[in-house]
Short mmCIF file of C-alpha atoms in Angstrom, two decimals:
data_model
loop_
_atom_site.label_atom_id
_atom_site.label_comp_id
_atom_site.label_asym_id
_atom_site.label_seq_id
_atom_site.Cartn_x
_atom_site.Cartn_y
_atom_site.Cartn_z
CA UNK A 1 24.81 65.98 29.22
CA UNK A 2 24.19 69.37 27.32
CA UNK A 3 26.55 71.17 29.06
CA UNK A 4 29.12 68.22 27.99
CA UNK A 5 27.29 69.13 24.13
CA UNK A 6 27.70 72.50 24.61
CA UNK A 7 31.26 72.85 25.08
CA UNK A 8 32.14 70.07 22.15
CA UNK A 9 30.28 72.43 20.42
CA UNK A 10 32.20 75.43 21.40
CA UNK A 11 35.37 73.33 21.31
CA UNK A 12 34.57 72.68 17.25
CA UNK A 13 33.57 75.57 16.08
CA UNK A 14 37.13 77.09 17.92
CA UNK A 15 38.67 74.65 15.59
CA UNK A 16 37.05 75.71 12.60
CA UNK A 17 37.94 79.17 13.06
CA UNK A 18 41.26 78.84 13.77
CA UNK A 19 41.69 76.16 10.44
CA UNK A 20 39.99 79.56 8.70
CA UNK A 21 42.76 82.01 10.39
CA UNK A 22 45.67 79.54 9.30
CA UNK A 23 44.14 79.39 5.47
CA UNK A 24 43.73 83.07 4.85
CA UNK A 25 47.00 84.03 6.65
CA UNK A 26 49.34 81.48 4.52
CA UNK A 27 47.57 83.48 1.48
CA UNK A 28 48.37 86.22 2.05
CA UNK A 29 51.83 85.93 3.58
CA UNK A 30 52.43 85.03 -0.24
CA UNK A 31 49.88 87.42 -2.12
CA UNK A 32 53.00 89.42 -3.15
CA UNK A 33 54.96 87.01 -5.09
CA UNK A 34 54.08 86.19 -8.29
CA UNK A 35 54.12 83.16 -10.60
CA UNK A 36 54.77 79.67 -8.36
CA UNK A 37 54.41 80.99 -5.38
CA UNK A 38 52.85 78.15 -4.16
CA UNK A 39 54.95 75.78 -5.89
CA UNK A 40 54.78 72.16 -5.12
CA UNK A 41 58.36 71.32 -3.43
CA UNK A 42 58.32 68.02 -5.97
CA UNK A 43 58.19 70.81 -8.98
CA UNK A 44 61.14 72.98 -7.44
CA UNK A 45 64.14 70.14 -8.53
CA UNK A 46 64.24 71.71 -12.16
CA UNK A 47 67.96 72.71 -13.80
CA UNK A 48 69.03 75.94 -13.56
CA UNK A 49 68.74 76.88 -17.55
CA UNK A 50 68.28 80.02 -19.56
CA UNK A 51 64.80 80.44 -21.12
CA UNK A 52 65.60 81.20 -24.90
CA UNK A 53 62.13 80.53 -25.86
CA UNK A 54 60.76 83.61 -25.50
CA UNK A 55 56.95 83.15 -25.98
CA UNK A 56 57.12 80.31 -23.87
CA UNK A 57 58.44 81.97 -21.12
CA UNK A 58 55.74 84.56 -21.86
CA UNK A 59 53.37 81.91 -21.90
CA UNK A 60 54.22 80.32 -18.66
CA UNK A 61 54.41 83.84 -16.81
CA UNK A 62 58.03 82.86 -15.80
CA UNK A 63 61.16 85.31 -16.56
CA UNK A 64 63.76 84.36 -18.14
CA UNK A 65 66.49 83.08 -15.01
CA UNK A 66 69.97 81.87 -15.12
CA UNK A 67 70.29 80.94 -11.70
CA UNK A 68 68.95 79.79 -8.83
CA UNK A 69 69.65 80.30 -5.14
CA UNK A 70 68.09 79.09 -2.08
CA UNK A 71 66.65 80.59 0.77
CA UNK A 72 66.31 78.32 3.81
CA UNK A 73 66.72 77.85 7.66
CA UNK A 74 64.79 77.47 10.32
CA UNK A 75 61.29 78.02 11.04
CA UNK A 76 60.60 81.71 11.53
CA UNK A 77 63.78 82.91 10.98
CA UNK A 78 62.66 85.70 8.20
CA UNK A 79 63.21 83.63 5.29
CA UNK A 80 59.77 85.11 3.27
CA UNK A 81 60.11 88.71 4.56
CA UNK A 82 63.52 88.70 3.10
CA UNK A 83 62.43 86.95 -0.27
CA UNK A 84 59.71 89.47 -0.42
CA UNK A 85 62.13 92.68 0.03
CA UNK A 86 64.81 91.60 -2.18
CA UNK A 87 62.19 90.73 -4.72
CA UNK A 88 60.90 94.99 -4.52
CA UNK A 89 61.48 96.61 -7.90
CA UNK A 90 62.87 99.30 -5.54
CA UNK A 91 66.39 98.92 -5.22
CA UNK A 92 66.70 101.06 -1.60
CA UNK A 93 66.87 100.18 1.31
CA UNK A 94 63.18 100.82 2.16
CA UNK A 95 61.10 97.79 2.72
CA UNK A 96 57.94 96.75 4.29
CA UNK A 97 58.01 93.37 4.18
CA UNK A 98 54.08 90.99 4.73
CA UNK A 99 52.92 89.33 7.61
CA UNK A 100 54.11 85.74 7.17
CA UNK A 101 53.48 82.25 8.67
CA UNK A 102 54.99 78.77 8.96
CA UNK A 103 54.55 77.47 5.51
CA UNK A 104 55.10 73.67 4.01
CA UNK A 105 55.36 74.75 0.79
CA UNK A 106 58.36 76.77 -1.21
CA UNK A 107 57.74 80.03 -2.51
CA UNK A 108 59.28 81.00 -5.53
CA UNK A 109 59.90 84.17 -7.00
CA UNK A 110 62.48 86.38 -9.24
CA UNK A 111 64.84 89.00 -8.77
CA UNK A 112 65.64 91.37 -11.25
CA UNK A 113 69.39 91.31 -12.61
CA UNK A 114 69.72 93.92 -15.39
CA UNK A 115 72.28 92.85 -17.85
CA UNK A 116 76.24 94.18 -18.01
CA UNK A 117 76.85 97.66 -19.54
CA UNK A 118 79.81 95.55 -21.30
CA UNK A 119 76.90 93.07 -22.80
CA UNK A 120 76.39 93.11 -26.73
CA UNK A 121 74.19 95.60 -27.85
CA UNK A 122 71.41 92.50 -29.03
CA UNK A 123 71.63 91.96 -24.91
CA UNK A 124 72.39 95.20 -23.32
CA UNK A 125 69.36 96.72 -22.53
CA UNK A 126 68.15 92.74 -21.17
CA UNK A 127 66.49 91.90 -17.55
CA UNK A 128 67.35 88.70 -16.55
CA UNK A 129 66.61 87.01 -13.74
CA UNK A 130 67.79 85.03 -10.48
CA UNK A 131 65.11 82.55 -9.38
CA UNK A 132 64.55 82.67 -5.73
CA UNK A 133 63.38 79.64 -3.69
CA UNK A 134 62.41 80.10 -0.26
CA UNK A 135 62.02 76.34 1.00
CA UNK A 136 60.14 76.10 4.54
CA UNK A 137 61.51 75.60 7.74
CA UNK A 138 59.45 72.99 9.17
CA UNK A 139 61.69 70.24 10.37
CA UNK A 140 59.42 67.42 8.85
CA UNK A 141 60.58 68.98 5.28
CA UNK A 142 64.11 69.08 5.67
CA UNK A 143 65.83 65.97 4.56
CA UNK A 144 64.06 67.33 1.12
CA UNK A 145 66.32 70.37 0.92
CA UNK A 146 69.05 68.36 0.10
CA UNK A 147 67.71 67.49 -3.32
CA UNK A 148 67.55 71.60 -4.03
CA UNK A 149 71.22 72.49 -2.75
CA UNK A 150 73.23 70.38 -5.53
CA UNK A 151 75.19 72.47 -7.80
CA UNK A 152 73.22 71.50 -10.64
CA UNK A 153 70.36 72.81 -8.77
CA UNK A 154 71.18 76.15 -7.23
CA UNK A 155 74.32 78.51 -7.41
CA UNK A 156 74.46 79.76 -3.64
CA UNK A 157 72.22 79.58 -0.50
CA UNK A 158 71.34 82.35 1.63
CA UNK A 159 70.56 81.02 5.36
CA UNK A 160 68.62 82.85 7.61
CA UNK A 161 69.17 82.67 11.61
CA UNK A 162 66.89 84.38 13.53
CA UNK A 163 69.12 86.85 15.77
CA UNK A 164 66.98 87.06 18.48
CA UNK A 165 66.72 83.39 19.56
CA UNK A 166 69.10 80.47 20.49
CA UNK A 167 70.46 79.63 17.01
CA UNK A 168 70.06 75.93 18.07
CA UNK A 169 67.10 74.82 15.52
CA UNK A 170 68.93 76.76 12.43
CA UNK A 171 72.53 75.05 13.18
CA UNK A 172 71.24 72.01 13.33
CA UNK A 173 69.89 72.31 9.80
CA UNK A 174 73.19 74.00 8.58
CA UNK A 175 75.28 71.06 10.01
CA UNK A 176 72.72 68.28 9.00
CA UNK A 177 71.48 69.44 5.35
CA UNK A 178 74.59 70.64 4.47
CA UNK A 179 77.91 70.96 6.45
CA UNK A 180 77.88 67.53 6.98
CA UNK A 181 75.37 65.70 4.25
CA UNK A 182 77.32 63.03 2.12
CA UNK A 183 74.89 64.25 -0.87
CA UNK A 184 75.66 67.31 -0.83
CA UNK A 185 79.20 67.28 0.25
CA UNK A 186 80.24 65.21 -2.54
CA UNK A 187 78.33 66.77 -5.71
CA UNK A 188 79.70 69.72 -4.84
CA UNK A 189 83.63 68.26 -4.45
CA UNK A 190 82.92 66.17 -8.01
CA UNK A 191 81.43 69.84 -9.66
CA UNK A 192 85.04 70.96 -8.49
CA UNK A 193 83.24 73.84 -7.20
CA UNK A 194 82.52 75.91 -3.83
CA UNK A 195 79.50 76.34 -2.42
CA UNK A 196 78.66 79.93 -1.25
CA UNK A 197 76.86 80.43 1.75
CA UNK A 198 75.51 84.09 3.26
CA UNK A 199 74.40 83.69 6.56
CA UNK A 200 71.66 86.34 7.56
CA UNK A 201 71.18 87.37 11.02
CA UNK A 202 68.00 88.86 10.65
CA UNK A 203 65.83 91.28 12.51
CA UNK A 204 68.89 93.13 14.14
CA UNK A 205 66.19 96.14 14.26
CA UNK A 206 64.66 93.82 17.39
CA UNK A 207 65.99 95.75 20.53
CA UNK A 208 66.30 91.54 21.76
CA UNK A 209 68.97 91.16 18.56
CA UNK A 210 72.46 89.80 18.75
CA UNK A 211 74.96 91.36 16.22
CA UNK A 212 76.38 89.20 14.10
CA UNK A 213 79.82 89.21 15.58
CA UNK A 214 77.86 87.55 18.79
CA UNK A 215 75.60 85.35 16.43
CA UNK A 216 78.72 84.06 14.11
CA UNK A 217 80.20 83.11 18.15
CA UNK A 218 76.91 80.99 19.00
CA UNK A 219 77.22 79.14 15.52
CA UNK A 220 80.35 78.16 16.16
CA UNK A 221 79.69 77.03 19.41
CA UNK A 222 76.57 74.92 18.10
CA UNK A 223 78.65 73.25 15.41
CA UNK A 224 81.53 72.62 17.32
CA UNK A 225 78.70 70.99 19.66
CA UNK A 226 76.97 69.16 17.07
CA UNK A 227 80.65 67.73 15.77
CA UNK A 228 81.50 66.35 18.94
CA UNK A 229 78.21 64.61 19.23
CA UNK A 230 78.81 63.04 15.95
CA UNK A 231 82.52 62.39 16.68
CA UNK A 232 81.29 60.04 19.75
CA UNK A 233 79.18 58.00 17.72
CA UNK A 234 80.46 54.67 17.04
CA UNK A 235 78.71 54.47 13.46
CA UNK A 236 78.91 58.36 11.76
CA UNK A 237 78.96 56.91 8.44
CA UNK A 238 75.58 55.02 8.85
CA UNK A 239 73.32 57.89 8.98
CA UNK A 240 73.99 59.87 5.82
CA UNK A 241 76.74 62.67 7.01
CA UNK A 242 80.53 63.21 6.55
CA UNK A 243 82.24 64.59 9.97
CA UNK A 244 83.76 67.74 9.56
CA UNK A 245 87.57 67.34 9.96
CA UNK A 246 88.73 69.42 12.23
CA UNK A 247 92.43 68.85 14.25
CA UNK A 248 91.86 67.48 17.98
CA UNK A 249 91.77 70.34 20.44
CA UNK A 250 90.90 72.53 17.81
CA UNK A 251 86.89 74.20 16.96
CA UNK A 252 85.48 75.26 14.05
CA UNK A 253 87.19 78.27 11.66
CA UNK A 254 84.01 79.69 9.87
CA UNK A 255 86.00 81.59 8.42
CA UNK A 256 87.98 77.98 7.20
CA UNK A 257 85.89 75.16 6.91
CA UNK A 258 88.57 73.58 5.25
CA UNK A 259 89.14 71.98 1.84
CA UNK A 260 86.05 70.73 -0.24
CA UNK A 261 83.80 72.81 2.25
CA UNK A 262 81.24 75.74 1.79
CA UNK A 263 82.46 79.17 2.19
CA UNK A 264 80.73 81.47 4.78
CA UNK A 265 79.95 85.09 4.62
CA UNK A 266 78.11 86.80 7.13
CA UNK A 267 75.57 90.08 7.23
CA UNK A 268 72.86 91.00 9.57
CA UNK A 269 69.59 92.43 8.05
CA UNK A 270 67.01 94.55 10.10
CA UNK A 271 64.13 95.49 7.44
CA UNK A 272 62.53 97.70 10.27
CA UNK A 273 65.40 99.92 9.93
CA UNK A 274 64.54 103.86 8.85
CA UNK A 275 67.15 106.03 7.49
CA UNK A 276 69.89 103.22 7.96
CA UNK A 277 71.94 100.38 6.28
CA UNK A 278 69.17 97.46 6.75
CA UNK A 279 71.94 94.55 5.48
CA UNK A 280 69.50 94.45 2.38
CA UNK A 281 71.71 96.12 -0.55
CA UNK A 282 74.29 93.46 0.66
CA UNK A 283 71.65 90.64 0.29
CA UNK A 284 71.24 91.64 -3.23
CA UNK A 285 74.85 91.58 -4.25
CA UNK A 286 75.10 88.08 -2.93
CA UNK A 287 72.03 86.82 -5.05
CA UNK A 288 73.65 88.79 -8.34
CA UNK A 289 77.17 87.68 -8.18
CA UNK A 290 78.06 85.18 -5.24
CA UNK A 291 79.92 88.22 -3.45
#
């Protein structure tokens, strides 16, 4: 009987510590954002509009943001590391980016845009901002992303694949959440825009890393996968997603999704990289100007 108390005992306070481990790690895996970095996801859905009230924007401790663009994929994929180095005032390639953990909440933060050299002189000498939302990974949160990757809502997505794994758990969000999601698929058709996607293979620095020639191979594979599990569903329609058309006999063209369909761009990103092109000076441009 007190051996049986004993290791309850032993077996709770186990629990306890590890509940402590989990708290103080998710701190500080976003100590180095500022602002919302813990933002509730139901406060992310906000429009994307210029602050001209400048003392309220002081106020609030928010910059002053044009756009917004979303960070997501799947659960340990790099999403925070990568939010955390483009958000360095340093603009090089150096970057030591926090220990992270699986999060349920966004983090939010903002990257410095300095203003055109061709601006006014009133604006010239202006920061602005992009707003950068890095929505979790964990797959009980993702029919929310939708709501955040309308064109009202954000102006591009970077999605992060983890290079060294099967890219199985981040396709299935890519072809799911947006590929194939009605929502999304049709806001973006009516907005009579295109929806910009980088896809990130990170941590190329990991001798286990596929390049991204290999990792843009295995995403097509997936989706081509994913399609023709969809395709041999009697009732496609039902459950919220739009096949992608694609001709029989034929796979997937990332680089042609066809009409009315994101575009892909691809880059890999290894922030352990000394001396060396880390994919992170790419990331940037992407954020500032959709390129």
């Amino acid at each position: 009987m007190l051996s049986a108390l004993f290791s309850a005992y032993v077996v709770l306070r186990l629990i306890q510590g590890l509940q402590f481990w989990w708290t103080s790690t998710t701190k500080r895996s976003t100590a180095h954002l500022s602002g919302e970095e813990d933002a509730v996801l139901s406060g992310l859905s906000q429009n994307n509009k210029k602050r001209t009230d400048n003392k309220s924007a002081q106020d609030d401790d928010m910059p002053s943001f044009d756009e917004t663009v979303v960070l997501c994929g799947a659960s340990g994929a790099g999403k925070t590391a990568l939010l955390h180095c483009l958000c360095t005032e340093n603009d090089g390639d150096s970057c030591q980016p926090p220990m992270t953990t699986t999060s349920l909440v966004a983090n939010v933060a903002y990257m410095n845009v300095t203003s055109s050299d061709n601006a006014d002189e009133e604006t010239k000498h202006e920061t602005e901002a992009v707003r950068l939302v890095d929505y979790p990974g964990h797959p009980s949160l993702s029919t929310k992303l939708t709501s955040l990757l309308l064109p009202d809502q954000t102006a591009r997505v970077v999605f992060t694949v983890d290079a060294t794994k099967p890219v199985t758990d981040g396709v299935a969000i890519l072809y799911k959440s947006i590929l194939t999601n009605n929502q999304v698929r049709k806001a973006w058709k009516a907005s009579g825009k295109i929806l910009s996607i980088l896809i990130v293979c990170t941590k190329e620095d990991d001798k286990k890393a596929k390049n991204h020639k290999r990792m843009k191979i295995q995403i097509r594979n997936e989706l081509d996968r994913l399609r023709k599990v969809d395709s041999a569903m009697e009732d496609v329609t039902g459950n919220g997603s739009t096949p992608m058309s694609i001709a029989k006999g034929k796979t997937i063209d990332l680089d042609d999704l066809g009409p009315d369909m994101p575009v892909l761009h691809f880059v890999e990103t290894g922030l352990g990289i000394q001396g060396g092109d880390n994919g992170l000076k790419a990331v940037r441009e992407f954020v500032r100007t959709g390129d």
